[in-house]
mmCIF file of C-alpha atoms in Angstrom:
data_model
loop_
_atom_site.group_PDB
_atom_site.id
_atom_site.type_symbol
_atom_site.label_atom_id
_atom_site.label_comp_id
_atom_site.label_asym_id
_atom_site.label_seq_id
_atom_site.Cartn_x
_atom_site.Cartn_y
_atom_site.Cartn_z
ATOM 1 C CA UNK I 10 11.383 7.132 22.091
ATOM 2 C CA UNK I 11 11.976 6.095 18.549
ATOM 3 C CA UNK I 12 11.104 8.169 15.821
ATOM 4 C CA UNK I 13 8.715 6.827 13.129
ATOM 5 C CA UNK I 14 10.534 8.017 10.088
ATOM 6 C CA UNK I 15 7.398 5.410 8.294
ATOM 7 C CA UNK I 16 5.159 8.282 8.604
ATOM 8 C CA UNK I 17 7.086 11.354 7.399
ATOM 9 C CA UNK I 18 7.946 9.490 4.580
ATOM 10 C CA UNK I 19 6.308 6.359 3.503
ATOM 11 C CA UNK I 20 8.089 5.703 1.159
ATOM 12 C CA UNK I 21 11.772 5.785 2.269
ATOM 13 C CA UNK I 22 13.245 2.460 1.727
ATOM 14 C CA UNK I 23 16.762 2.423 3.828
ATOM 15 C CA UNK I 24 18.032 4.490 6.342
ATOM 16 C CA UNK I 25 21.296 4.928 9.244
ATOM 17 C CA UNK I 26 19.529 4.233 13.161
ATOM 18 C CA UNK I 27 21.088 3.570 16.488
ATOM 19 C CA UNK I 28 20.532 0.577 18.904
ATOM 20 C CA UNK I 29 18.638 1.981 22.090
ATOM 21 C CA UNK I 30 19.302 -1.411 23.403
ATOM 22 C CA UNK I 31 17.116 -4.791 23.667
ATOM 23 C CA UNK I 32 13.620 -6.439 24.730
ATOM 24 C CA UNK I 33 13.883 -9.404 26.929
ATOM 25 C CA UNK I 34 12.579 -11.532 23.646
ATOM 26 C CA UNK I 35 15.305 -10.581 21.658
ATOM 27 C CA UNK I 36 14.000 -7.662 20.030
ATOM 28 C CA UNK I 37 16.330 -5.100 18.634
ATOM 29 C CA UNK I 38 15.137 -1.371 19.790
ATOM 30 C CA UNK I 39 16.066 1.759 17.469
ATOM 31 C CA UNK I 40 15.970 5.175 17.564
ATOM 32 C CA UNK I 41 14.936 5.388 14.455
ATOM 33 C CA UNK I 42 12.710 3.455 11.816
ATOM 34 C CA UNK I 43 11.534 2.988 8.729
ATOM 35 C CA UNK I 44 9.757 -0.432 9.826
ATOM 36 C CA UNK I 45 6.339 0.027 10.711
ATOM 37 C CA UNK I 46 5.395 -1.311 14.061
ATOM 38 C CA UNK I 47 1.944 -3.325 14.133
ATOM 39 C CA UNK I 48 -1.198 -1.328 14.693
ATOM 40 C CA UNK I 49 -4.314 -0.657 13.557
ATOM 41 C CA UNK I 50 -4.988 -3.529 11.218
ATOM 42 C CA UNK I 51 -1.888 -3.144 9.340
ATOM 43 C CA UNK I 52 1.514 -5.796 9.832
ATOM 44 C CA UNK I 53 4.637 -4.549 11.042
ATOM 45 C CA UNK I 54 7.127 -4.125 8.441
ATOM 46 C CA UNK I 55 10.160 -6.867 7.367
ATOM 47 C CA UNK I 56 13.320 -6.474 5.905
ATOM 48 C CA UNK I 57 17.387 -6.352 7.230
ATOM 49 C CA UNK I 58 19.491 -5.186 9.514
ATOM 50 C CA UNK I 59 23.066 -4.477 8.863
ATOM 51 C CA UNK I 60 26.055 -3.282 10.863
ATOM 52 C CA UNK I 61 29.789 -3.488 11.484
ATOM 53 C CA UNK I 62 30.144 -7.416 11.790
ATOM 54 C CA UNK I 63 26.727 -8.246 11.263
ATOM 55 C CA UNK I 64 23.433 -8.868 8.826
ATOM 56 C CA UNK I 65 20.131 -9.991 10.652
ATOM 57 C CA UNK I 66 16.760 -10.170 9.213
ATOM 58 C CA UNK I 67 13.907 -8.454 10.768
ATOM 59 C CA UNK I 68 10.538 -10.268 10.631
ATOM 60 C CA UNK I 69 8.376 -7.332 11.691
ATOM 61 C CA UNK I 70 8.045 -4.689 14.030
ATOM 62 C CA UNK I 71 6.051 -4.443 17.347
ATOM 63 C CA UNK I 72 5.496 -1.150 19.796
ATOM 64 C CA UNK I 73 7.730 -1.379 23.020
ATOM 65 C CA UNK I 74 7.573 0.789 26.225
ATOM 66 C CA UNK I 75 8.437 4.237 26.431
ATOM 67 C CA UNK I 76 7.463 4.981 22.570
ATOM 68 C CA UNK I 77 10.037 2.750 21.095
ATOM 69 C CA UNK I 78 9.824 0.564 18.098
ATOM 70 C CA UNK I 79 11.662 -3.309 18.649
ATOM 71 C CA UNK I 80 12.931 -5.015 15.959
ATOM 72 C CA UNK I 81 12.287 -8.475 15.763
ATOM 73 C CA UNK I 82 14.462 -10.984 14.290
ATOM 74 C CA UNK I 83 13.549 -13.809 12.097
ATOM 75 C CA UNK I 84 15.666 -16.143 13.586
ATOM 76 C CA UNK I 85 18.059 -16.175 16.863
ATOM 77 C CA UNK I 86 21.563 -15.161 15.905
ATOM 78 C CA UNK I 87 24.146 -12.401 17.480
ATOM 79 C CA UNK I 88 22.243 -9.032 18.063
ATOM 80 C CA UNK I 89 23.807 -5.432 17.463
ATOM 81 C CA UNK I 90 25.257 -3.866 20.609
ATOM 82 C CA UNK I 91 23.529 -0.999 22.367
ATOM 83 C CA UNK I 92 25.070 2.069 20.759
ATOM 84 C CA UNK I 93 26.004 0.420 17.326
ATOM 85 C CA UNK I 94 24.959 2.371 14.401
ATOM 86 C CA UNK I 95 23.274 0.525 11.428
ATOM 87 C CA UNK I 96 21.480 0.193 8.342
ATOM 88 C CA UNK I 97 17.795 -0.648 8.245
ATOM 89 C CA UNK I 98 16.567 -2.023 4.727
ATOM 90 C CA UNK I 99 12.621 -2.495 4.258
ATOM 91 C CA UNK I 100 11.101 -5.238 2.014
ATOM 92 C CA UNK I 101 9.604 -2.478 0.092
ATOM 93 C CA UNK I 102 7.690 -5.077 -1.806
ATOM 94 C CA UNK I 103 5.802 -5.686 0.776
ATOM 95 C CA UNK I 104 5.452 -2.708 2.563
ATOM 96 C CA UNK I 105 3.906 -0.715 -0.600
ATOM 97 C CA UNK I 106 1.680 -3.893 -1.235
ATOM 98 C CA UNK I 107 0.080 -2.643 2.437
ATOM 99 C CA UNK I 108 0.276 0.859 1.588
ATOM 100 C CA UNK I 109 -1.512 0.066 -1.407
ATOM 101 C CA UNK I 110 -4.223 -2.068 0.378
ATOM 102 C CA UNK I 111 -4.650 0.186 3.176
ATOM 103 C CA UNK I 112 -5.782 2.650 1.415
ATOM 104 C CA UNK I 113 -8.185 0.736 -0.680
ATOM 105 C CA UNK I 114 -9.789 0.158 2.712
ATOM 106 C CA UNK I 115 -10.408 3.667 3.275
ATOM 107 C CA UNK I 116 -12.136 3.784 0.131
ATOM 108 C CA UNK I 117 -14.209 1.000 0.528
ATOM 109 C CA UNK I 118 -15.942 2.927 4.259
ATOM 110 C CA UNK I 119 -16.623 5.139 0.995
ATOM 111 C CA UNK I 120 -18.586 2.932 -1.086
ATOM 112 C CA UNK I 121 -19.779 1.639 1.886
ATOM 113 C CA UNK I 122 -21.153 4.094 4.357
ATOM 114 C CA UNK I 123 -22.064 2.262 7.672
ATOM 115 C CA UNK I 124 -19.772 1.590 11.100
ATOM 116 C CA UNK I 125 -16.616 -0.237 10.439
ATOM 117 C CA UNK I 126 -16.236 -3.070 13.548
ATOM 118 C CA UNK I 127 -12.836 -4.250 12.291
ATOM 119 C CA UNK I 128 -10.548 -5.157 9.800
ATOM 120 C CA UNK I 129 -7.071 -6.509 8.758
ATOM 121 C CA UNK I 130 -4.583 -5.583 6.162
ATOM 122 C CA UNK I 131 -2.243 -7.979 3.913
ATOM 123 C CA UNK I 132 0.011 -7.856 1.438
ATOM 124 C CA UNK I 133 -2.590 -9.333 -1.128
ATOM 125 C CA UNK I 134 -5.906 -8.953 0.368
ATOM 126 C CA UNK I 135 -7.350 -6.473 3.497
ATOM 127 C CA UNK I 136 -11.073 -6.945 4.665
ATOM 128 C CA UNK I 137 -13.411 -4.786 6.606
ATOM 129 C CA UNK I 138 -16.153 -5.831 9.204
ATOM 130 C CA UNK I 139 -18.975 -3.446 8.905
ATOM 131 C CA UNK I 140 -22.214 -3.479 11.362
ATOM 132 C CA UNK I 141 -24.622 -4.537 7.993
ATOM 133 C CA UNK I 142 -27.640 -6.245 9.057
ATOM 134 C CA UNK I 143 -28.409 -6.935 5.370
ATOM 135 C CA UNK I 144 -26.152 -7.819 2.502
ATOM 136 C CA UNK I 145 -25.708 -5.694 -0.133
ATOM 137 C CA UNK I 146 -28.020 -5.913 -2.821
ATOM 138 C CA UNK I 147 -25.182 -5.964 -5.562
ATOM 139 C CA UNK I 148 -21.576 -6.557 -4.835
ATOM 140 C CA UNK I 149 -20.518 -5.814 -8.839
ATOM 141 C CA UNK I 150 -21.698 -2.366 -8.281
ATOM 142 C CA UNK I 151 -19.983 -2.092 -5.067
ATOM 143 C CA UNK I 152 -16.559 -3.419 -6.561
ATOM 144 C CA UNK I 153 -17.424 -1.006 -10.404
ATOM 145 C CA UNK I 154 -17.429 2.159 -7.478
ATOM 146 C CA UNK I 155 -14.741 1.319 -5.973
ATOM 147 C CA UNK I 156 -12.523 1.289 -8.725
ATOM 148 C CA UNK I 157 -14.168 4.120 -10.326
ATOM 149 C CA UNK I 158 -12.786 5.936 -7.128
ATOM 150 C CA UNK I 159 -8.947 4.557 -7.389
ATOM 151 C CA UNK I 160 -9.340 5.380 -10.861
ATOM 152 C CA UNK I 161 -9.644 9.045 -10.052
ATOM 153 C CA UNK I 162 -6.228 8.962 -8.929
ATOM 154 C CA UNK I 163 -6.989 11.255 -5.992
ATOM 155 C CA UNK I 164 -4.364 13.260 -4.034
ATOM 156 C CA UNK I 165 -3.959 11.495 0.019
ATOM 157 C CA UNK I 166 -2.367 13.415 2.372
ATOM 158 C CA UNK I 167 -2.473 13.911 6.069
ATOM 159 C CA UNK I 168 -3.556 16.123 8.503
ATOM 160 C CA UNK I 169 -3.777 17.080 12.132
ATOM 161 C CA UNK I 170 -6.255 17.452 15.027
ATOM 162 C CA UNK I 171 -6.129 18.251 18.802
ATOM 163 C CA UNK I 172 -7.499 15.564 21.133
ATOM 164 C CA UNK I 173 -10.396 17.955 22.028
ATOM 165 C CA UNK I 174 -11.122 18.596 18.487
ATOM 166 C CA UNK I 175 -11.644 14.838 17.523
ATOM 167 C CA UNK I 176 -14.010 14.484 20.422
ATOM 168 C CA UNK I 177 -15.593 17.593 19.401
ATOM 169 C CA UNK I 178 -16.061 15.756 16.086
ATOM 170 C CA UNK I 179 -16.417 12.298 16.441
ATOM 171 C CA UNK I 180 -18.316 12.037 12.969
ATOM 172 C CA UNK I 181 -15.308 11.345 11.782
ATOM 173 C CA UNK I 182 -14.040 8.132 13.311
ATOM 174 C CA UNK I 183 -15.478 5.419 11.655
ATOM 175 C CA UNK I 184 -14.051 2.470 13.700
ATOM 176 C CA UNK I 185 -16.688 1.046 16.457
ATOM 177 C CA UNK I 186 -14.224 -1.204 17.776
ATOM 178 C CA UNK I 187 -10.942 0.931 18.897
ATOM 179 C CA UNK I 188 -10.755 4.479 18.834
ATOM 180 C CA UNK I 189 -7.946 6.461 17.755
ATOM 181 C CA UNK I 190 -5.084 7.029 20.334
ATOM 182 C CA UNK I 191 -5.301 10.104 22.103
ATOM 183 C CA UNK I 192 -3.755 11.900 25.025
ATOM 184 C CA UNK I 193 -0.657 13.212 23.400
ATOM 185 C CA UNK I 194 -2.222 16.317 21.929
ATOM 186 C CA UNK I 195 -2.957 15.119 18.513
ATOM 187 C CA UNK I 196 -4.496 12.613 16.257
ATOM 188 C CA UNK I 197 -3.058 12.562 12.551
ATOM 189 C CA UNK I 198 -6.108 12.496 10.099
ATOM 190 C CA UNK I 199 -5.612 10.725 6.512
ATOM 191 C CA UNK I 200 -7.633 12.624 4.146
ATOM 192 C CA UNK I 201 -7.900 11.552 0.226
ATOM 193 C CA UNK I 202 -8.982 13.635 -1.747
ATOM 194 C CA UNK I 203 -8.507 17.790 -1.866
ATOM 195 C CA UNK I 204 -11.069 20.516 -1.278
ATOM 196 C CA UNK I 205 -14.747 19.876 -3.252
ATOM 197 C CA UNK I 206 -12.546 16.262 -4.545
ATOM 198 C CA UNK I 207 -12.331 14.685 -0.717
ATOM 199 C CA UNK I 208 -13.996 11.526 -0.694
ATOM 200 C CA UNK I 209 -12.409 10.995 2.981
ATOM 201 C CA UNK I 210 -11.180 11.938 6.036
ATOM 202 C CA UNK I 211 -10.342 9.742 9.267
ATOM 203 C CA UNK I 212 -7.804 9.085 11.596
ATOM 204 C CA UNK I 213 -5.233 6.749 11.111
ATOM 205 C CA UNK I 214 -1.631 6.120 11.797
ATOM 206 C CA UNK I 215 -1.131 3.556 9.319
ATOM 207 C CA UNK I 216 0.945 4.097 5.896
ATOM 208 C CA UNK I 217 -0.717 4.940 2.812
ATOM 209 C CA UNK I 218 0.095 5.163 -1.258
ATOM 210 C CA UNK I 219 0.488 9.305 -2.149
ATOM 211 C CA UNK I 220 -2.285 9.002 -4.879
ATOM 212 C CA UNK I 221 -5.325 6.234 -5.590
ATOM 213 C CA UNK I 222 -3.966 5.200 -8.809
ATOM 214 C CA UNK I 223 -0.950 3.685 -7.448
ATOM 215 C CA UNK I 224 -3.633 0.821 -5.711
ATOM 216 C CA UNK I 225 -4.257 -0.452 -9.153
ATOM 217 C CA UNK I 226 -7.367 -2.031 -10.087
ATOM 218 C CA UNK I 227 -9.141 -4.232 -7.081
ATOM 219 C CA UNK I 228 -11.232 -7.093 -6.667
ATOM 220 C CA UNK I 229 -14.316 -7.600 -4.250
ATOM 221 C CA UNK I 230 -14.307 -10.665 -2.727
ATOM 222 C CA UNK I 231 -17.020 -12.714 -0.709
ATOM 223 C CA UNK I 232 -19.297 -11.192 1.733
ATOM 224 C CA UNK I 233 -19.789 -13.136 5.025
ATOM 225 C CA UNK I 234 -21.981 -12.962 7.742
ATOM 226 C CA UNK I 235 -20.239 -12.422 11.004
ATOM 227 C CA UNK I 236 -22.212 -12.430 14.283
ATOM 228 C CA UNK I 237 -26.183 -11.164 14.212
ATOM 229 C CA UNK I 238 -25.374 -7.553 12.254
ATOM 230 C CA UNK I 239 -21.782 -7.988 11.493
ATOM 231 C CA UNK I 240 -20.382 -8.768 7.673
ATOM 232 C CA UNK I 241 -16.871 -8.861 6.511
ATOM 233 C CA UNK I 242 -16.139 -7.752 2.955
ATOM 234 C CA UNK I 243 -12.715 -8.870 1.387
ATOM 235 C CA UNK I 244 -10.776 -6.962 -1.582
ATOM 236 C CA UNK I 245 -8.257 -8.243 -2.810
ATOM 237 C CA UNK I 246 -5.190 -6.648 -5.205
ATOM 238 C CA UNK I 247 -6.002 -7.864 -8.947
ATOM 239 C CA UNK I 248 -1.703 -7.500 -9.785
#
């Protein structure tokens, strides 16, 4: 099992780990990490490795058996032993340009309130699939609310549920296409906003900024038609 130091802090950028061993591709396993594995839309994390003898750069992150997080490297090249101790360092750059995005995603199942089918988050753009039969009937307003709610500079934080209280609630997931992993006792819930101020509250695993302001002002992009009822809406980071 590898713990996912990404989601009790978010923003930690280095940390010490331990080599749990190796994948049969190559991939480093840790008992720690700050890299976030890919899930749920959002990339797995890049950055370096380093360790007594050795520097290796991690292309991203992927979910292994058992609960454990695998490394992958960005090129072949000598791998830390099983048992050697080393230093993870995240691209942080890129990292908080997903946190950043992410959450801009939650906002926009705010401005706009129908099923989410899927979506996909980037380091400069993220985009949404929503079940919309019809366009919307002005994308400028969409995009001026939007911003209006960054702007607000609202408070997100994270709570928890039971498994039997999400499906005693499932109001709350807005995602048609996968629904939130369950049978470990919990689901963590991202909530922005605080008391009469929340805007929103879903489940999520993902990593997120601490406040809206720190998105920074966004830009709506194209709306296309995907499938009979399906449209994908595109933001994009203005900075």
């Amino acid at each position: 099992m590898t713990e996912p130091l990404f989601r009790t802090d978010p923003y930690l950028r280095e940390a010490e780990a331990r080599v749990l061993g190796h994948t049969a591709e190559g991939g480093i396993l840790v008992d720690r990490s700050i890299f976030y594995a890919t899930g749920g839309g959002q990339p797995g994390d890049s950055g370096f490795l380093d360790w007594e003898g050795g520097r290796i750069d991690v292309a991203t992150a992927v979910k292994a058996d058992g609960g454990r997080i695998a490394l992958v490297p960005a090129e072949a090249g000598p791998l830390p032993p099983e048992g050697a101790p080393l230093r993870q360092s995240l691209d942080w750059e890129r990292r908080h340009r997903h946190m950043r995005v992410h959450t801009a995603l939650h906002l926009l199942s705010v401005v706009i309130p129908l099923p989410v089918t899927g979506g996909q988050i980037g380091a400069e753009r993220g985009r949404l699939d929503f079940d919309m039969p019809e366009p919307p009937a002005d994308p400028a307003a969409l995009e001026a609310e939007l911003n209006a709610l960054i702007a607000r500079d609202l408070a997100v934080t994270e709570d928890w549920i039971t498994d039997e209280e999400l499906l005693a609630d499932p109001s709350i997931v807005k995602t048609m296409s996968v629904m939130p992993p369950t049978g470990q006792g919990r689901v963590r819930l991202v909530r922005i906003g605080q008391g009469a101020e929340q805007v929103d509250l879903q489940p999520c695993g993902g990593t997120h900024v601490a406040r809206t302001g720190e998105i920074g002002r966004v830009l709506l992009g194209k709306i296309e038609k995907k499938g009979r009822q399906n449209r994908r809406v595109t933001i994009a980071l203005a900075d």
